Amino acid sequence: MERIPILRMGKFLLITIQVDMHDTTALALQDDLMAKIARSGARGVLIDISALDVVDSYIGRMIADISMMSKLLHARTVLVGMRPAVAITLVELGLSLRGVKTALDVEKGMELLAAALEDGDAADQD
Amino acid sequence: MPPIRTDWVEVRAESDIVHARQLVRRLSSEMGFRLVDQTKLVTAASELARNTVVHGGGGRLSWECIAEEGREGIRLTFHDCGPGIADVQLALKDGWSTGKGLGMGLSGTKRLVNEFEIESRPGRGTRVTITKWK
Ligand SMILES: Nc1ncnc2c1ncn2[C@@H]1O[C@H](COP(=O)(O)OP(=O)(O)O)[C@@H](O)[C@H]1O
Ligand SMILES: [Mg+2]
């Protein structure tokens, strides 16, 4: 089975989904990512879906689950690069992805994660 | 008017869900559908293909590129001889699932296409037909 690589970038993890995923590939990615967050102590996860031309309810659920689970492991998730046609379709399908933070591209996503980390660290010291 | 092109493919294994998406992408792009409409139809096909595999125990996707009354479209029929659906009205509700899904497949698909028909008999199987016009 194909596996999606997870790249480490400092305190963050970057996942670039470049293939039309099988359902089991999506499930494996979720498991791999949680293990990697726990092992590395990463504080943020960027999921780049700019190469994906379809997001159905299965992939949508995976993204929402990752966002929720990583929060429990003290990491934030930002979804980046969603194509306009995918966004329109997701809304009509009825998936709101509420609670999932988004950014236009990887760079903006990184900024968002870095800023959130700073805020969080400041709050931790209070 | 008769269909311009028609064929069918097996929808049995998990990989067939990916194949169904790719097939519908190719057909809708060749027919010159707008990108958003391609995406909606591919997403609908993905949902129904997964239902055929996961709930229906495998089946077929028959497709037709159609032209009638001066308009062109794609009609997809997903058919299986699985357990069927006891209460179709319930299955069409947002969030209703007898499995581990989100329960957005059938209801969401209905919103993504122009025509949606479902026929199911417990113990006999399920047939879902969707049409998207260009
Ligand atoms: N081909 C099928 N055969 C049998 N049952 C089906 C089929 N398609 C859908 N269903 C039933 O309808 C319910 C709703 O389907 P759907 O909206 O796609 O949600 P999900 O697949 O997430 O459960 C399913 O949980 C299942 O009980
Ligand atoms: Mg479904």
Short mmCIF file of C-alpha atoms and ligand atoms in Angstrom, two decimals:
data_model
loop_
_atom_site.label_atom_id
_atom_site.label_comp_id
_atom_site.label_asym_id
_atom_site.label_seq_id
_atom_site.Cartn_x
_atom_site.Cartn_y
_atom_site.Cartn_z
CA MET A 1 0.00 0.00 0.00
CA GLU A 2 1.07 3.53 -0.75
CA ARG A 3 2.05 5.74 2.21
CA ILE A 4 2.00 9.50 2.32
CA PRO A 5 5.33 10.92 3.56
CA ILE A 6 5.36 13.18 6.61
CA LEU A 7 8.16 15.77 6.59
CA ARG A 8 9.58 17.37 9.69
CA MET A 9 10.21 21.14 9.54
CA GLY A 10 11.43 22.36 12.92
CA LYS A 11 8.52 22.25 15.33
CA PHE A 12 6.07 21.45 12.56
CA LEU A 13 5.15 18.51 10.37
CA LEU A 14 4.30 18.92 6.70
CA ILE A 15 2.11 16.54 4.74
CA THR A 16 1.72 17.08 1.02
CA ILE A 17 -1.00 14.90 -0.45
CA GLN A 18 -0.13 14.37 -4.07
CA VAL A 19 -2.00 11.23 -5.02
CA ASP A 20 -5.62 10.23 -5.37
CA MET A 21 -5.69 8.33 -2.07
CA HIS A 22 -7.20 4.94 -1.41
CA ASP A 23 -9.34 4.92 1.72
CA THR A 24 -6.81 2.74 3.54
CA THR A 25 -3.99 5.13 2.57
CA ALA A 26 -5.91 7.94 4.24
CA LEU A 27 -6.44 5.84 7.33
CA ALA A 28 -2.75 4.89 7.48
CA LEU A 29 -1.77 8.54 7.16
CA GLN A 30 -3.89 9.36 10.20
CA ASP A 31 -2.16 6.64 12.26
CA ASP A 32 1.34 7.55 11.02
CA LEU A 33 0.78 11.19 11.82
CA MET A 34 -0.44 10.64 15.37
CA ALA A 35 2.56 8.40 16.07
CA LYS A 36 4.89 11.00 14.61
CA ILE A 37 3.41 13.86 16.65
CA ALA A 38 3.73 11.83 19.83
CA ARG A 39 7.31 10.82 19.04
CA SER A 40 8.57 14.21 17.84
CA GLY A 41 6.61 16.52 20.11
CA ALA A 42 5.70 18.55 17.03
CA ARG A 43 3.45 21.51 17.85
CA GLY A 44 1.87 22.00 14.47
CA VAL A 45 0.76 20.10 11.37
CA LEU A 46 0.37 21.51 7.87
CA ILE A 47 -1.71 19.51 5.41
CA ASP A 48 -1.21 20.69 1.84
CA ILE A 49 -4.06 19.56 -0.42
CA SER A 50 -3.32 21.86 -3.37
CA ALA A 51 -2.76 18.81 -5.59
CA LEU A 52 -6.10 17.20 -4.67
CA ASP A 53 -8.87 17.70 -7.21
CA VAL A 54 -11.50 15.87 -5.13
CA VAL A 55 -12.26 15.74 -1.43
CA ASP A 56 -15.21 13.50 -0.62
CA SER A 57 -16.79 12.78 2.76
CA TYR A 58 -14.20 10.14 3.58
CA ILE A 59 -11.16 12.38 3.04
CA GLY A 60 -13.05 15.28 4.60
CA ARG A 61 -13.65 13.20 7.69
CA MET A 62 -9.99 12.21 7.82
CA ILE A 63 -8.96 15.88 7.77
CA ALA A 64 -11.44 16.79 10.51
CA ASP A 65 -10.33 13.80 12.61
CA ILE A 66 -6.64 14.66 12.23
CA SER A 67 -7.35 18.20 13.35
CA MET A 68 -9.23 16.99 16.43
CA MET A 69 -6.79 14.25 17.38
CA SER A 70 -3.69 16.38 16.99
CA LYS A 71 -5.24 18.95 19.30
CA LEU A 72 -5.36 16.28 21.99
CA LEU A 73 -1.63 15.76 21.39
CA HIS A 74 -1.00 19.48 21.83
CA ALA A 75 -0.48 20.22 18.15
CA ARG A 76 -2.46 22.51 15.85
CA THR A 77 -3.48 21.61 12.32
CA VAL A 78 -3.74 23.98 9.39
CA LEU A 79 -5.18 22.84 6.08
CA VAL A 80 -3.68 24.67 3.11
CA GLY A 81 -4.20 24.95 -0.64
CA MET A 82 -7.79 23.84 -1.03
CA ARG A 83 -8.88 24.42 -4.63
CA PRO A 84 -11.94 26.66 -5.14
CA ALA A 85 -13.91 23.91 -6.92
CA VAL A 86 -13.22 21.56 -4.02
CA ALA A 87 -14.37 24.16 -1.48
CA ILE A 88 -17.62 24.77 -3.37
CA THR A 89 -18.28 21.03 -3.65
CA LEU A 90 -17.55 20.35 0.03
CA VAL A 91 -20.08 22.93 1.15
CA GLU A 92 -22.75 21.53 -1.13
CA LEU A 93 -21.94 18.01 0.00
CA GLY A 94 -22.67 19.25 3.51
CA LEU A 95 -19.23 19.06 5.08
CA SER A 96 -18.37 22.24 6.91
CA LEU A 97 -14.99 21.09 8.32
CA ARG A 98 -15.85 23.25 11.30
CA GLY A 99 -12.93 23.55 13.66
CA VAL A 100 -10.35 23.01 10.93
CA LYS A 101 -8.07 26.02 10.46
CA THR A 102 -7.20 26.90 6.87
CA ALA A 103 -4.69 29.04 5.00
CA LEU A 104 -4.21 29.81 1.32
CA ASP A 105 -0.76 28.27 0.95
CA VAL A 106 2.06 26.58 2.87
CA GLU A 107 3.83 29.85 3.63
CA LYS A 108 0.72 31.47 5.12
CA GLY A 109 -0.03 28.28 6.98
CA MET A 110 3.45 28.31 8.52
CA GLU A 111 2.94 31.90 9.63
CA LEU A 112 -0.36 30.97 11.22
CA LEU A 113 1.21 28.05 13.10
CA ALA A 114 4.20 30.12 14.23
CA ALA A 115 1.95 32.91 15.50
CA ALA A 116 -0.30 30.43 17.30
CA LEU A 117 2.73 28.83 18.91
CA GLU A 118 3.98 32.19 20.17
CA ASP A 119 0.57 33.08 21.60
CA GLY A 120 0.30 29.66 23.16
CA ASP A 121 3.76 29.84 24.74
CA ALA A 122 3.02 33.29 26.15
CA ALA A 123 -0.21 31.97 27.61
CA ASP A 124 1.61 28.96 29.10
CA GLN A 125 3.89 31.30 31.04
CA ASP A 126 1.03 33.26 32.62
CA MET B 1 -32.02 10.23 -28.74
CA PRO B 2 -29.74 7.26 -28.08
CA PRO B 3 -26.71 7.66 -25.85
CA ILE B 4 -23.52 8.68 -27.60
CA ARG B 5 -21.28 6.45 -25.55
CA THR B 6 -21.94 3.91 -22.87
CA ASP B 7 -20.04 1.22 -20.95
CA TRP B 8 -19.72 -0.27 -17.49
CA VAL B 9 -16.97 -1.10 -14.98
CA GLU B 10 -16.74 -3.28 -11.88
CA VAL B 11 -16.96 -1.53 -8.52
CA ARG B 12 -15.87 -4.21 -6.13
CA ALA B 13 -12.51 -3.46 -4.51
CA GLU B 14 -11.42 -0.37 -2.66
CA SER B 15 -9.18 0.54 -5.60
CA ASP B 16 -12.28 0.65 -7.81
CA ILE B 17 -13.41 3.73 -5.86
CA VAL B 18 -10.27 5.50 -7.09
CA HIS B 19 -10.83 4.13 -10.62
CA ALA B 20 -14.44 5.36 -10.62
CA ARG B 21 -13.26 8.86 -9.69
CA GLN B 22 -10.67 8.81 -12.47
CA LEU B 23 -13.15 7.51 -15.05
CA VAL B 24 -15.75 10.17 -14.24
CA ARG B 25 -13.08 12.88 -14.23
CA ARG B 26 -11.96 11.81 -17.70
CA LEU B 27 -15.52 11.61 -19.12
CA SER B 28 -16.63 14.95 -17.71
CA SER B 29 -13.46 16.70 -18.78
CA GLU B 30 -13.64 15.24 -22.31
CA MET B 31 -17.24 16.44 -22.55
CA GLY B 32 -16.16 19.93 -21.56
CA PHE B 33 -17.96 20.21 -18.22
CA ARG B 34 -17.05 23.27 -16.15
CA LEU B 35 -14.39 22.50 -13.54
CA VAL B 36 -16.81 22.95 -10.63
CA ASP B 37 -19.34 20.61 -12.23
CA GLN B 38 -16.63 18.04 -12.94
CA THR B 39 -15.61 18.19 -9.29
CA LYS B 40 -19.21 17.81 -8.10
CA LEU B 41 -19.83 14.80 -10.34
CA VAL B 42 -16.53 13.12 -9.43
CA THR B 43 -17.27 13.64 -5.74
CA ALA B 44 -20.79 12.21 -6.15
CA ALA B 45 -19.33 9.20 -8.00
CA SER B 46 -16.79 8.68 -5.24
CA GLU B 47 -19.52 8.60 -2.58
CA LEU B 48 -21.71 6.17 -4.53
CA ALA B 49 -18.78 3.94 -5.48
CA ARG B 50 -17.80 3.69 -1.81
CA ASN B 51 -21.39 2.81 -0.86
CA THR B 52 -21.43 0.12 -3.55
CA VAL B 53 -18.21 -1.41 -2.18
CA VAL B 54 -18.75 -0.91 1.55
CA HIS B 55 -22.52 -1.30 1.99
CA GLY B 56 -23.49 -3.13 -1.20
CA GLY B 57 -20.71 -5.71 -1.16
CA GLY B 58 -19.59 -4.72 -4.65
CA GLY B 59 -21.39 -4.09 -7.92
CA ARG B 60 -21.16 -2.13 -11.14
CA LEU B 61 -21.01 1.38 -12.46
CA SER B 62 -22.71 1.87 -15.81
CA TRP B 63 -22.09 5.18 -17.50
CA GLU B 64 -23.61 7.01 -20.42
CA CYS B 65 -22.72 10.22 -22.15
CA ILE B 66 -26.14 11.45 -23.22
CA ALA B 67 -27.61 14.12 -25.43
CA GLU B 68 -31.29 14.98 -25.34
CA GLU B 69 -33.40 18.07 -25.99
CA GLY B 70 -30.32 19.92 -27.13
CA ARG B 71 -28.35 19.36 -23.97
CA GLU B 72 -25.50 17.05 -23.07
CA GLY B 73 -24.94 15.21 -19.85
CA ILE B 74 -23.51 12.23 -18.04
CA ARG B 75 -25.64 9.57 -16.40
CA LEU B 76 -24.11 7.17 -13.88
CA THR B 77 -25.83 4.11 -12.46
CA PHE B 78 -24.41 2.28 -9.46
CA HIS B 79 -25.92 -1.12 -9.03
CA ASP B 80 -25.33 -3.89 -6.52
CA CYS B 81 -27.06 -7.07 -5.37
CA GLY B 82 -26.21 -6.48 -1.72
CA PRO B 83 -28.43 -6.25 1.37
CA GLY B 84 -30.44 -3.26 0.13
CA ILE B 85 -31.74 -0.39 2.25
CA ALA B 86 -34.66 -0.98 4.61
CA ASP B 87 -35.70 2.67 4.86
CA VAL B 88 -34.58 4.78 1.92
CA GLN B 89 -36.05 8.01 3.33
CA LEU B 90 -33.95 7.57 6.45
CA ALA B 91 -30.82 6.71 4.45
CA LEU B 92 -31.25 9.99 2.56
CA LYS B 93 -31.09 12.05 5.75
CA ASP B 94 -27.96 14.09 6.47
CA GLY B 95 -25.87 12.27 9.02
CA TRP B 96 -27.68 8.95 8.91
CA SER B 97 -25.31 6.00 8.73
CA THR B 98 -25.57 2.35 9.66
CA GLY B 99 -21.81 2.07 9.38
CA LYS B 100 -18.89 4.17 10.47
CA GLY B 101 -19.40 6.82 7.80
CA LEU B 102 -20.46 10.42 8.16
CA GLY B 103 -23.84 9.67 6.63
CA MET B 104 -23.40 12.47 4.08
CA GLY B 105 -22.91 10.27 1.01
CA LEU B 106 -26.45 9.85 -0.30
CA SER B 107 -27.86 13.17 0.88
CA GLY B 108 -24.77 15.07 -0.28
CA THR B 109 -24.73 13.35 -3.66
CA LYS B 110 -28.34 14.36 -4.24
CA ARG B 111 -27.33 18.01 -3.81
CA LEU B 112 -24.35 17.70 -6.18
CA VAL B 113 -26.25 16.45 -9.24
CA ASN B 114 -29.27 17.49 -11.32
CA GLU B 115 -31.17 14.22 -11.17
CA PHE B 116 -31.06 11.55 -8.49
CA GLU B 117 -32.97 8.29 -8.37
CA ILE B 118 -32.66 5.50 -5.86
CA GLU B 119 -34.28 2.10 -5.90
CA SER B 120 -33.56 -0.44 -3.20
CA ARG B 121 -35.10 -3.66 -1.99
CA PRO B 122 -34.01 -5.35 1.22
CA GLY B 123 -32.24 -8.58 0.39
CA ARG B 124 -32.18 -7.75 -3.33
CA GLY B 125 -29.87 -4.83 -3.86
CA THR B 126 -29.60 -1.14 -4.59
CA ARG B 127 -29.54 0.97 -7.72
CA VAL B 128 -28.69 4.66 -7.67
CA THR B 129 -28.81 6.71 -10.87
CA ILE B 130 -27.50 10.25 -11.10
CA THR B 131 -27.42 12.68 -14.00
CA LYS B 132 -25.48 15.87 -14.40
CA TRP B 133 -26.21 18.22 -17.30
CA LYS B 134 -23.53 20.37 -18.84
N1 LIG C 1 -25.47 0.36 -1.88
C1 LIG C 1 -25.96 0.28 -0.64
N2 LIG C 1 -26.38 -0.92 -0.14
C2 LIG C 1 -26.88 -1.02 1.12
N3 LIG C 1 -27.03 0.05 1.96
C3 LIG C 1 -26.66 1.27 1.52
C4 LIG C 1 -26.10 1.45 0.21
N4 LIG C 1 -25.83 2.77 0.05
C5 LIG C 1 -26.18 3.37 1.21
N5 LIG C 1 -26.66 2.47 2.09
C6 LIG C 1 -27.20 2.76 3.46
O1 LIG C 1 -27.49 4.13 3.55
C7 LIG C 1 -26.75 4.72 4.63
C8 LIG C 1 -26.37 6.14 4.28
O2 LIG C 1 -25.43 6.18 3.23
P1 LIG C 1 -24.44 7.41 3.12
O3 LIG C 1 -25.26 8.65 3.14
O4 LIG C 1 -23.53 7.21 1.98
O5 LIG C 1 -23.66 7.36 4.50
P2 LIG C 1 -22.42 6.44 4.97
O6 LIG C 1 -21.93 5.69 3.78
O7 LIG C 1 -21.44 7.42 5.51
O8 LIG C 1 -22.97 5.52 6.02
C9 LIG C 1 -25.58 3.79 4.85
O9 LIG C 1 -25.07 3.88 6.17
C10 LIG C 1 -26.20 2.43 4.54
O10 LIG C 1 -26.92 1.94 5.63
MG MG C 2 -21.45 6.57 1.99
#
